Short mmCIF file of C-alpha atoms and ligand atoms in Angstrom, two decimals:
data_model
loop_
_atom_site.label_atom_id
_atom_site.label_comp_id
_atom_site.label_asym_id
_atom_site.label_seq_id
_atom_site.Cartn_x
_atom_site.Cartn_y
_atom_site.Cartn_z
CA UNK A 63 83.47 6.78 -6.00
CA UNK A 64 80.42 4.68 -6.04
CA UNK A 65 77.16 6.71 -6.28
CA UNK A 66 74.97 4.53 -5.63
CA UNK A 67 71.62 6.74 -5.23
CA UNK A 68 73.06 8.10 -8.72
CA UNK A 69 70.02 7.00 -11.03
CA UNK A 70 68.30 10.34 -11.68
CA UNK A 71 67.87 9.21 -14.71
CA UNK A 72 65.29 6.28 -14.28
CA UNK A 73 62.63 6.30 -17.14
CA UNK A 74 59.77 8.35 -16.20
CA UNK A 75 57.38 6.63 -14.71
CA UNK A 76 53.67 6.58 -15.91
CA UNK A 77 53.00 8.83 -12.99
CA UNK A 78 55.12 11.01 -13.89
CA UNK A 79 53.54 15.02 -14.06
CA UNK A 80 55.42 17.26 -16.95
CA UNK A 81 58.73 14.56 -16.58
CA UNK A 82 58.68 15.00 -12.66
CA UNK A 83 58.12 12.28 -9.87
CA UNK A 84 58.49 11.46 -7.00
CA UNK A 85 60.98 8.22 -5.85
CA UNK A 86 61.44 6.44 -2.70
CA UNK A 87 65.19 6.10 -1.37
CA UNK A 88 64.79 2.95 -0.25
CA UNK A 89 62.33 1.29 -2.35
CA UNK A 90 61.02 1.10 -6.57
CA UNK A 91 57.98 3.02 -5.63
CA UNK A 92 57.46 5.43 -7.48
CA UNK A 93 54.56 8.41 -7.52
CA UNK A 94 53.16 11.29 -8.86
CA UNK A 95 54.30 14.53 -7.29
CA UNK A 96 51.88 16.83 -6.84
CA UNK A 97 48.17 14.48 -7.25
CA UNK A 98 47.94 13.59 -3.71
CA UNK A 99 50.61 14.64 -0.19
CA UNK A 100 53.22 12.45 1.08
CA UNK A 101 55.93 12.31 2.59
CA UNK A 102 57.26 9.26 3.07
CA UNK A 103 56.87 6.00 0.59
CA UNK A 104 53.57 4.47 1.05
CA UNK A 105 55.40 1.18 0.46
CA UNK A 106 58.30 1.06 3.43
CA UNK A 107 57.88 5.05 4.87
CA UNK A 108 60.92 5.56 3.25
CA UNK A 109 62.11 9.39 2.58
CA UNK A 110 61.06 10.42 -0.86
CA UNK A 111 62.80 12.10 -3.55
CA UNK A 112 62.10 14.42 -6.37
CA UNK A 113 63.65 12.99 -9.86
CA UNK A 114 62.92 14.49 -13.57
CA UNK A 115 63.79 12.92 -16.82
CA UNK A 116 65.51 15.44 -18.46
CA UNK A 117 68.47 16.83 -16.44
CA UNK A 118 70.05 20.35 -17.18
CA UNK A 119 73.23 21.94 -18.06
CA UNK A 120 75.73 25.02 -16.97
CA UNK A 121 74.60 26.10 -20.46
CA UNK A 122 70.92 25.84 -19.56
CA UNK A 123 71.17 27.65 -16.25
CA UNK A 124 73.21 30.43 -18.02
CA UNK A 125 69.99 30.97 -20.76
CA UNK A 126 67.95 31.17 -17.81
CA UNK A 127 65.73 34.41 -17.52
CA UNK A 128 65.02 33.75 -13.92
CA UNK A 129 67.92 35.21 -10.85
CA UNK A 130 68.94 33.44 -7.71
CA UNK A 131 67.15 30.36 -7.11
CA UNK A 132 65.02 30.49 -10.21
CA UNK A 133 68.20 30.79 -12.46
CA UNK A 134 67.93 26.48 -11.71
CA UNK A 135 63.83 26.87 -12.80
CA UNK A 136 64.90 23.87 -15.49
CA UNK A 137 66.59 21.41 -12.05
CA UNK A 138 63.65 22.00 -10.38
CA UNK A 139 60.02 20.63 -9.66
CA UNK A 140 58.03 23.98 -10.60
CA UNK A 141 58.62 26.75 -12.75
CA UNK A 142 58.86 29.43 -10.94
CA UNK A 143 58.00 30.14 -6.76
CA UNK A 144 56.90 32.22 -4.28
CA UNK A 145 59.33 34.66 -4.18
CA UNK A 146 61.74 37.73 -2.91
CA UNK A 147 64.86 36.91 -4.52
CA UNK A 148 66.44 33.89 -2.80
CA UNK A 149 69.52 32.64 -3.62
CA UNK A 150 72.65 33.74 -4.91
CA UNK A 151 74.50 34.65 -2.12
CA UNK A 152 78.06 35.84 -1.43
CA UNK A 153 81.02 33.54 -2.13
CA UNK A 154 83.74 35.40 -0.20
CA UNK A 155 87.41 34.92 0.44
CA UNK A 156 88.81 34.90 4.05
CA UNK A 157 92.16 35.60 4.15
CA UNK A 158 92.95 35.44 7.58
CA UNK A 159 91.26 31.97 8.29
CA UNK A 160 92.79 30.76 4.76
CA UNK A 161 96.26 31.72 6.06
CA UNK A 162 95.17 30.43 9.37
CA UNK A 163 94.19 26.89 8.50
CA UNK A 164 96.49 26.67 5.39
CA UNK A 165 94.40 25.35 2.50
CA UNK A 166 94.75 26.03 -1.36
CA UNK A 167 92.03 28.07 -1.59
CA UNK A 168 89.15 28.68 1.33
CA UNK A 169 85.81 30.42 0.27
CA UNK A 170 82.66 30.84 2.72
CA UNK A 171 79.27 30.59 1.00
CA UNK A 172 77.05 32.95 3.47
CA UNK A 173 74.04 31.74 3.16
CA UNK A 174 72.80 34.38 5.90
CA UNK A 175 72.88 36.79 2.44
CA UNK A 176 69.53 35.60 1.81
CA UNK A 177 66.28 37.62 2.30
CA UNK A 178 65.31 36.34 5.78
CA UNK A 179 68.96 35.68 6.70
CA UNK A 180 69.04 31.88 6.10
CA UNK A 181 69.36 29.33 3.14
CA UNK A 182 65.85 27.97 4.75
CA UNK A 183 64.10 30.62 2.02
CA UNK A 184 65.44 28.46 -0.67
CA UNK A 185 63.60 25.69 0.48
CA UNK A 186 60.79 27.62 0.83
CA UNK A 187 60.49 29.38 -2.40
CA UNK A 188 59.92 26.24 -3.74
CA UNK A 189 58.19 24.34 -0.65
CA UNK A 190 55.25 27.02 -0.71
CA UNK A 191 54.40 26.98 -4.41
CA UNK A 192 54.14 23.34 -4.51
CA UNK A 193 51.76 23.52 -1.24
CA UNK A 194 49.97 26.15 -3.59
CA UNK A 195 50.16 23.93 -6.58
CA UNK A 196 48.83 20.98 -4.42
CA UNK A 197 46.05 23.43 -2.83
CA UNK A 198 46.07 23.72 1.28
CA UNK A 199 45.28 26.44 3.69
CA UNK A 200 47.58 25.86 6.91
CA UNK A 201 51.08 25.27 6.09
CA UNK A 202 53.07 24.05 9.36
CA UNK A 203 56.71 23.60 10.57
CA UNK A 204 59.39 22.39 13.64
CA UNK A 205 61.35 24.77 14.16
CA UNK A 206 65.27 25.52 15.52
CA UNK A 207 64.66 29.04 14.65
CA UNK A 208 65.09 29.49 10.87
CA UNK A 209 62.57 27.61 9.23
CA UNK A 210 59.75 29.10 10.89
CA UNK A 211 60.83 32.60 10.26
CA UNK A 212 61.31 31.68 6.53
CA UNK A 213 57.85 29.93 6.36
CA UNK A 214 56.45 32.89 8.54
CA UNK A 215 57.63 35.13 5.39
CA UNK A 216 57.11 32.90 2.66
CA UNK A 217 53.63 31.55 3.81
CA UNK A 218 52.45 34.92 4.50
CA UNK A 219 53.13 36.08 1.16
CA UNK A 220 51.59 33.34 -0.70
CA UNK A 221 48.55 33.97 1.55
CA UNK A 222 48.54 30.72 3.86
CA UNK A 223 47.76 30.53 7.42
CA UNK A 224 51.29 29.63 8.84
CA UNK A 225 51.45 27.30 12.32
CA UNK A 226 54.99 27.09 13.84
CA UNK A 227 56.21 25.08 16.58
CA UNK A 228 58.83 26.04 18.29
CA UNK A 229 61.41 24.44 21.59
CA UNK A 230 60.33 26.98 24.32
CA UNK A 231 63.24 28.67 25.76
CA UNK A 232 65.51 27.72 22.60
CA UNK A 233 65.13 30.02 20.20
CA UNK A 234 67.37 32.71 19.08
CA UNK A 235 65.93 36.14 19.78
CA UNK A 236 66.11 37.29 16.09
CA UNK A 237 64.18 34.19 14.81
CA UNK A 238 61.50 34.13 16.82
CA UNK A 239 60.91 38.01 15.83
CA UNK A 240 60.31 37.26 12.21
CA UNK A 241 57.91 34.49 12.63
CA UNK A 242 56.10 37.02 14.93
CA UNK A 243 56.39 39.77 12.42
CA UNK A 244 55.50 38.08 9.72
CA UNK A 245 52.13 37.11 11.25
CA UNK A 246 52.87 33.14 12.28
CA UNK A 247 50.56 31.25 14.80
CA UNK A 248 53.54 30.36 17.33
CA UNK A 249 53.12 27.46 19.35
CA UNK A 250 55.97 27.19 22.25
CA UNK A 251 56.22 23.47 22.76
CA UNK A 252 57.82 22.19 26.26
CA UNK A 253 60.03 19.95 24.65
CA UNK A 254 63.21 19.67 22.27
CA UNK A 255 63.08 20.36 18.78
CA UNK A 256 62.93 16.82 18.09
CA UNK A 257 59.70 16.52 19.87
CA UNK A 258 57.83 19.45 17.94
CA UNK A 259 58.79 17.62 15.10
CA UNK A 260 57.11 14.46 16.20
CA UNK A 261 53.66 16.29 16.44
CA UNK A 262 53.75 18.47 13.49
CA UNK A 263 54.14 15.20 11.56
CA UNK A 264 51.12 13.93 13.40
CA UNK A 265 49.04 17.13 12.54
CA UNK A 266 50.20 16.69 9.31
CA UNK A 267 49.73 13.18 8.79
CA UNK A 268 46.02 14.14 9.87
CA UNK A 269 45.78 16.33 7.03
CA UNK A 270 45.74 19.59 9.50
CA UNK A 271 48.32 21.16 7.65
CA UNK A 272 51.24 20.81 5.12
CA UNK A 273 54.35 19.94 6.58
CA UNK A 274 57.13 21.81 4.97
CA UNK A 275 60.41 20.66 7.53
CA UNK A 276 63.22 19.38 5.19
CA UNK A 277 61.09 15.83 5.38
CA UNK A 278 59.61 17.45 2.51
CA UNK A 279 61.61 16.81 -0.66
CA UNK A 280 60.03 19.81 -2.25
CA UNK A 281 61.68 22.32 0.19
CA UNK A 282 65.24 20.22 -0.96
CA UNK A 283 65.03 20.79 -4.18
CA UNK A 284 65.30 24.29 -3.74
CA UNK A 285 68.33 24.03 -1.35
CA UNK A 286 70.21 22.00 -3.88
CA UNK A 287 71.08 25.45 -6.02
CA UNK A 288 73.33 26.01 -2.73
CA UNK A 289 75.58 23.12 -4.69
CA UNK A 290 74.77 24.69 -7.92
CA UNK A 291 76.34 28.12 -7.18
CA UNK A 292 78.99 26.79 -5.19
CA UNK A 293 80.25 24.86 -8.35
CA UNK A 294 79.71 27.94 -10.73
CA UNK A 295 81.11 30.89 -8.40
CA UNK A 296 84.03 28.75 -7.22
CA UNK A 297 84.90 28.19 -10.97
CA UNK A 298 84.60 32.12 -11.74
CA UNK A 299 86.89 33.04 -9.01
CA UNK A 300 89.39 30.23 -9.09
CA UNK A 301 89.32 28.39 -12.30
CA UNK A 302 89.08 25.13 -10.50
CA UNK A 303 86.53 23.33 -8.47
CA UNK A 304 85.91 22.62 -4.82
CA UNK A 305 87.28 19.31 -3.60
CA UNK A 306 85.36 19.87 -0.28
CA UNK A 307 82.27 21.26 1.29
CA UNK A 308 81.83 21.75 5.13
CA UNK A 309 78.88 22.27 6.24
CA UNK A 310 76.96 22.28 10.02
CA UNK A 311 74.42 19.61 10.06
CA UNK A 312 70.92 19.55 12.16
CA UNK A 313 68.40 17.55 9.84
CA UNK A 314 70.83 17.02 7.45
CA UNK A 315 68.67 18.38 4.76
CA UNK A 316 71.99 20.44 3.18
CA UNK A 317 73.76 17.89 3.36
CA UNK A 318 71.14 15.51 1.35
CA UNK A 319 70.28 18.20 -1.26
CA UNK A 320 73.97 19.43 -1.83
CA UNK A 321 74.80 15.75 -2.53
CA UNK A 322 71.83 14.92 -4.69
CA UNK A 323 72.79 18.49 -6.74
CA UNK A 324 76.00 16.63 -7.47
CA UNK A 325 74.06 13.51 -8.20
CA UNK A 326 72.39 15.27 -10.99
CA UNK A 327 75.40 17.72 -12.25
CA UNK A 328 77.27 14.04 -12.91
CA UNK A 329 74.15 12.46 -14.67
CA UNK A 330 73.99 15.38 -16.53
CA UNK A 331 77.44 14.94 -17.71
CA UNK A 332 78.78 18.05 -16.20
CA UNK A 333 81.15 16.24 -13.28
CA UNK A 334 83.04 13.35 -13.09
CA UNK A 335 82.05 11.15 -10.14
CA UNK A 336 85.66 11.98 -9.13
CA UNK A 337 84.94 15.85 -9.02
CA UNK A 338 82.06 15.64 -6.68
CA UNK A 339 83.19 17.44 -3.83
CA UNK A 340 83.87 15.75 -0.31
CA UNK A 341 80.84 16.57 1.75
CA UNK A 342 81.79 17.01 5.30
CA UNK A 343 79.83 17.25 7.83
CA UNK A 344 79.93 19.27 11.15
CA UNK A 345 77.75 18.92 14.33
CA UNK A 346 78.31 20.50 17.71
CA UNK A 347 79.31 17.74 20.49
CA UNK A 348 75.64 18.31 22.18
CA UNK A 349 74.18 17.28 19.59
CA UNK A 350 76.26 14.94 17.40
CA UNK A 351 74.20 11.89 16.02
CA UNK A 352 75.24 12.07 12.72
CA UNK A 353 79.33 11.97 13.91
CA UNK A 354 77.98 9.22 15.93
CA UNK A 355 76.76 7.11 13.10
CA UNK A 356 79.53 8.04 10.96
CA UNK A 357 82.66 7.28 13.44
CA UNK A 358 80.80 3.51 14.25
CA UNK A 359 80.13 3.50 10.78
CA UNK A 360 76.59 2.31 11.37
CA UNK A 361 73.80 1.73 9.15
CA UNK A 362 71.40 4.25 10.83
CA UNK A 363 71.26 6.98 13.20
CA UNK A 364 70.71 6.88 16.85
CA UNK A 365 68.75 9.32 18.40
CA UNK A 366 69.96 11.54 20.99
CA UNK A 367 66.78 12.13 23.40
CA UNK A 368 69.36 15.07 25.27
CA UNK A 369 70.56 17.73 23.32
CA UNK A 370 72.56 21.11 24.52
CA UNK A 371 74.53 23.74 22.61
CA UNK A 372 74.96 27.25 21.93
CA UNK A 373 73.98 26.92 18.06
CA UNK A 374 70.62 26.70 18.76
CA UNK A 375 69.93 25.79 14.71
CA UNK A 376 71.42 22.71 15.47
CA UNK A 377 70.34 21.29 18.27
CA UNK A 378 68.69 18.27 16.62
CA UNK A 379 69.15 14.67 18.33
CA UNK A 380 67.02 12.80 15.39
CA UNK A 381 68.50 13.94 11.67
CA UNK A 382 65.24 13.04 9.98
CA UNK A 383 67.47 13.06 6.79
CA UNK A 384 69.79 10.45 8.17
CA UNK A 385 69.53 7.87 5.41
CA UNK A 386 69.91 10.65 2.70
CA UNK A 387 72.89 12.14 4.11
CA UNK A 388 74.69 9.24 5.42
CA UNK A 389 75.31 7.98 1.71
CA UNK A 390 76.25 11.98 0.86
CA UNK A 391 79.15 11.98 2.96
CA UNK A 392 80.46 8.09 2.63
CA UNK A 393 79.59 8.02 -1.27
CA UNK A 394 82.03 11.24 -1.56
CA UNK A 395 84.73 9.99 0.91
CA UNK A 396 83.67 12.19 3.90
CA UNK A 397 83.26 12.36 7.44
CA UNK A 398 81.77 14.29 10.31
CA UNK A 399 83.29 15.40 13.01
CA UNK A 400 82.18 17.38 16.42
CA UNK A 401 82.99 20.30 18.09
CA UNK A 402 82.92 21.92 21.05
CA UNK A 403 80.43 25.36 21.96
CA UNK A 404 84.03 27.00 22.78
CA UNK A 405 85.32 25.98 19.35
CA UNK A 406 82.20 27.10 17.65
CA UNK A 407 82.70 30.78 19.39
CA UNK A 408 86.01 30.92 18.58
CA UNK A 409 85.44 30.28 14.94
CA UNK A 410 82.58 32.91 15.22
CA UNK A 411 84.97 35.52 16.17
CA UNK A 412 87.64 34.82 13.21
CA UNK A 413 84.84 35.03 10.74
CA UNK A 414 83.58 38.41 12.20
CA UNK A 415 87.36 39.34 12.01
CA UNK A 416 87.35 38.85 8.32
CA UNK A 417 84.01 40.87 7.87
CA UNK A 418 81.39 37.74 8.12
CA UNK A 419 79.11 37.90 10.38
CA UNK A 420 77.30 34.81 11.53
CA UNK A 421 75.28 33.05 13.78
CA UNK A 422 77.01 30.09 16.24
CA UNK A 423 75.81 26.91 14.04
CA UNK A 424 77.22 28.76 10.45
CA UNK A 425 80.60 28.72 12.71
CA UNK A 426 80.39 25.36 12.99
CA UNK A 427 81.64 24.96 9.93
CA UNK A 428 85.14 26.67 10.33
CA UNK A 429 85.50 24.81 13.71
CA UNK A 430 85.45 21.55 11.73
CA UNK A 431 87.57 22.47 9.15
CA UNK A 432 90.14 24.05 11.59
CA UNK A 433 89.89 20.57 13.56
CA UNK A 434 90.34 18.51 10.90
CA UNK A 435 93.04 20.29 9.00
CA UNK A 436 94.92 20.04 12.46
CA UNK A 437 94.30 16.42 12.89
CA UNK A 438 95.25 16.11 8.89
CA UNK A 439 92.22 14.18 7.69
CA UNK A 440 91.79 17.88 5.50
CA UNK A 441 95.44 18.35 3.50
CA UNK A 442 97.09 21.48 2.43
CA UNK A 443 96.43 20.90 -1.18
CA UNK A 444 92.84 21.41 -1.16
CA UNK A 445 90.26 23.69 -2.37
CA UNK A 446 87.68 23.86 0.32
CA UNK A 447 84.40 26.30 0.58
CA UNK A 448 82.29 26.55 3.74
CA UNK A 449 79.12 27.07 4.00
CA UNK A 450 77.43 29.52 7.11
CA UNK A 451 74.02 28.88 7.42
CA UNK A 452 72.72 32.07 8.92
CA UNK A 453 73.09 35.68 9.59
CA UNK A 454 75.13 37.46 12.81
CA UNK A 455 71.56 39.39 13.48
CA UNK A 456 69.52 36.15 13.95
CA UNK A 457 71.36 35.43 17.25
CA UNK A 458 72.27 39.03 18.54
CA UNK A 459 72.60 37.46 21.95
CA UNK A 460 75.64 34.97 21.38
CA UNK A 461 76.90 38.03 19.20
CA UNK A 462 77.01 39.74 21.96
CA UNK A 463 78.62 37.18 24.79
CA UNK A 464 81.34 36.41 21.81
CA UNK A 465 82.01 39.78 21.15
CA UNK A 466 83.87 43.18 22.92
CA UNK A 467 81.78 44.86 26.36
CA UNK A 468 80.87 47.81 25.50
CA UNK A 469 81.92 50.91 27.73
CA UNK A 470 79.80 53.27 29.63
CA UNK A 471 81.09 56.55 29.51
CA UNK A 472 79.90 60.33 30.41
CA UNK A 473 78.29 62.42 27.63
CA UNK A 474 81.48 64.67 27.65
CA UNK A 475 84.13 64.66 25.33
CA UNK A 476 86.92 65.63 28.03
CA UNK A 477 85.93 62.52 30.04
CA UNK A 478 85.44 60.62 27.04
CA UNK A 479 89.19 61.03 26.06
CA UNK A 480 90.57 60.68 29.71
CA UNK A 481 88.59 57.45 29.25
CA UNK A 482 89.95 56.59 25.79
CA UNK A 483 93.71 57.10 27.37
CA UNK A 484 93.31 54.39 30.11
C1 PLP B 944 68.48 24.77 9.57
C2 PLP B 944 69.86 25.22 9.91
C3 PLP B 944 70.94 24.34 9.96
C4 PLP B 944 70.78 22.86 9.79
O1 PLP B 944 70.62 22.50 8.46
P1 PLP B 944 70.17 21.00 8.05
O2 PLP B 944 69.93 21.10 6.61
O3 PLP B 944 68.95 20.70 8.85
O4 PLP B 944 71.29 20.10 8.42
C5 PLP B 944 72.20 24.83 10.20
N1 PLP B 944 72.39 26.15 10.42
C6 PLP B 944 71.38 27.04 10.41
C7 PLP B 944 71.67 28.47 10.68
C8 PLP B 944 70.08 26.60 10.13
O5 PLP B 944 69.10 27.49 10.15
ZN1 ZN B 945 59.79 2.69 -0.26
#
């Protein structure tokens, strides 16, 4: 395995703030990270990345005083967040898909555990203490859903004014209540989610408000203890590590902060190169860029200016994380593949069946790994884990269409047993 973006370990630079910096991907620039915003090298608007000179062990996380997320305080940028006890969510077996699909050993990582039902609040624990560290007053996202009701929360609590723009029309039901609850300003854009993006990085390049969508490499960080857990809970329960992750992809943050957590465990000396697990990515055919990119095996992703399907939290045409995760899933020996809104129901309902309840684009991640195991590109020998991204409740109407009709009946229990006989 060549990692090629593998140089955590640069020397500092001068810049550098308590041995943290920031890096560009594509460039030797190289920043401080919390002096002045940006998001994108000032050099060639590359993405940016977060790197520290000192790089931390299993043993260091397990002296840690902090829980969840902030068990990783030493692999991340601050020292501790805005938070409500993020992170360390469920690893739990399925037996029926595991028998189903045949694997070694299958584990789901429900990221839908987490306080606002998404892994978004990792991001955000740490996103929002930076923007506090930095000092702004109006934080801002793009939304599919998720983000904004996880900035709502965590923006809210640190005491920010929180701006949100959403797809109108697009949003799961659930979603769109917590970024009301939690007291956002909602703006319902007529456009794709790809096109509220483009303006909240125009507000924010104005300085009108900190952007904190998973251009941010802040928000990533955070996200990366998704990788961290994986590797420590899959040890605990099997003795052995993953040899692949499957994840959905949208922005293809995940899929850039699960690979750079890797990145760092193997600089750190805790993996092999050879033990990074195979990051796999999984998009719905609506809305597949990424599997575009990846099957043509092209440099860069094309944007998709149409995009339809029933996981909402995915329905992304421009991966703004593209040249992150790209190298994640070739560097590893990956691929991406897409599915159908049919398969992505179908895998809905045999999670629910073994007691996981999740919303359509988490399920995207069984329907790959059921597709690919049947095409062969998984094999029967391996340990896979896959991640669901959010929780059953944040989309109670495709619960509902993928689920049983409930039955009208008379308050009486004589006609409620006649009924029950039929
Ligand atoms: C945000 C989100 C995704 C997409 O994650 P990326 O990191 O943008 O690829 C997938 N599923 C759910 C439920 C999400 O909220
Ligand atoms: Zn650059």
């Amino acid at each position: 395995m060549n990692l090629t973006l593998s140089n955590p370990t640069a020397p500092a630079p001068d810049s550098a703030d308590g041995g943290t910096w920031l890096a560009c991907i594509d460039c030797e620039w190289t920043g401080p990270p919390f002096d002045e915003i940006r998001y994108r090298c000032p050099d060639c608007d590359g993405l940016l990345e977060v790197r520290y000179a000192d790089l931390p062990t299993f043993d260091d996380f397990a002296k840690s005083e902090g829980r969840g997320v902030w068990r990783y305080a030493d692999a991340l940028p601050v020292e501790s967040g805005v938070s409500i006890d993020e992170g360390d969510t469920p690893l739990y077996e399925v037996p029926t898909i595991e028998d189903e699909v045949g694997v070694s050993a299958l584990r789901v990582k429900h990221e839908g555990m987490n306080p606002t039902g998404s892994f978004k609040d990792r991001g955000m624990t740490v996103g929002v203490k930076v923007a506090e560290k930095i000092g702004t007053d109006r934080l801002a996202c793009a939304s599919t859903g998720n983000t904004s009701a996880a900035l709502a929360c965590y923006g809210t609590r640190a005491g920010t004014e929180v701006l949100v723009l959403l797809p109108a029309g697009k949003v799961a039901a659930g979603k769109v209540a917590q970024a009301s609850l939690h007291g956002a300003r909602i703006l319902e854009v007529d456009g794709n989610f790809d096109d509220c993006l483009d303006i909240v990085s125009e507000l924010a390049n104005r300085g009108e408000a900190y952007l904190l969508n998973s251009l941010n490499p802040f928000r990533l960080e955070g996200q990366k203890t998704i990788g961290l857990e994986i590797v420590e809970q899959f040890r605990d329960q099997t003795g052995d590590l993953p040899d692949r992750i499957v994840l959905p992809v949208g922005n293809a943050g995940n899929t850039s902060a699960l690979f750079k957590a890797f990145r760092e465990l193997v600089a750190a000396g805790e993996l092999t190169p050879e033990e990074v697990p195979i990051l796999t990515g999984v998009q719905a055919e609506g809305a597949a860029p990424m599997v575009e990119a990846v099957e043509t095996d092209a440099d860069f992703v094309r944007r998709w200016d149409e995009v339809e399907t029933i996981a909402t939290a995915i329905r992304i045409g421009n991966p703004v994380n593209a040249p992150k995760a790209l190298p994640a899933i070739r560097e590893t020996g990956g691929t991406a593949i897409a599915v159908t809104d049919e398969e992505i129901t179908d895998a809905q309902r045999a999670l629910a069946g073994d007691g996981i309840g999740v919303e359509p684009a988490s399920a995207a991640s069984v329907a790959g790994l059921r597709k690919l195991r049947e095409s062969g590109e998984i094999s029967a020998d391996e340990n896979v884990v896959c991640l669901t991204t959010g929780h059953l409740l944040k989309d109670p109407d495709a619960a509902a269409n993928a689920g049983v009709e409930p039955e009208p009946v008379p308050a009486d229990t004589d006609e409620v047993l006649e009924h029950l006989s039929k």
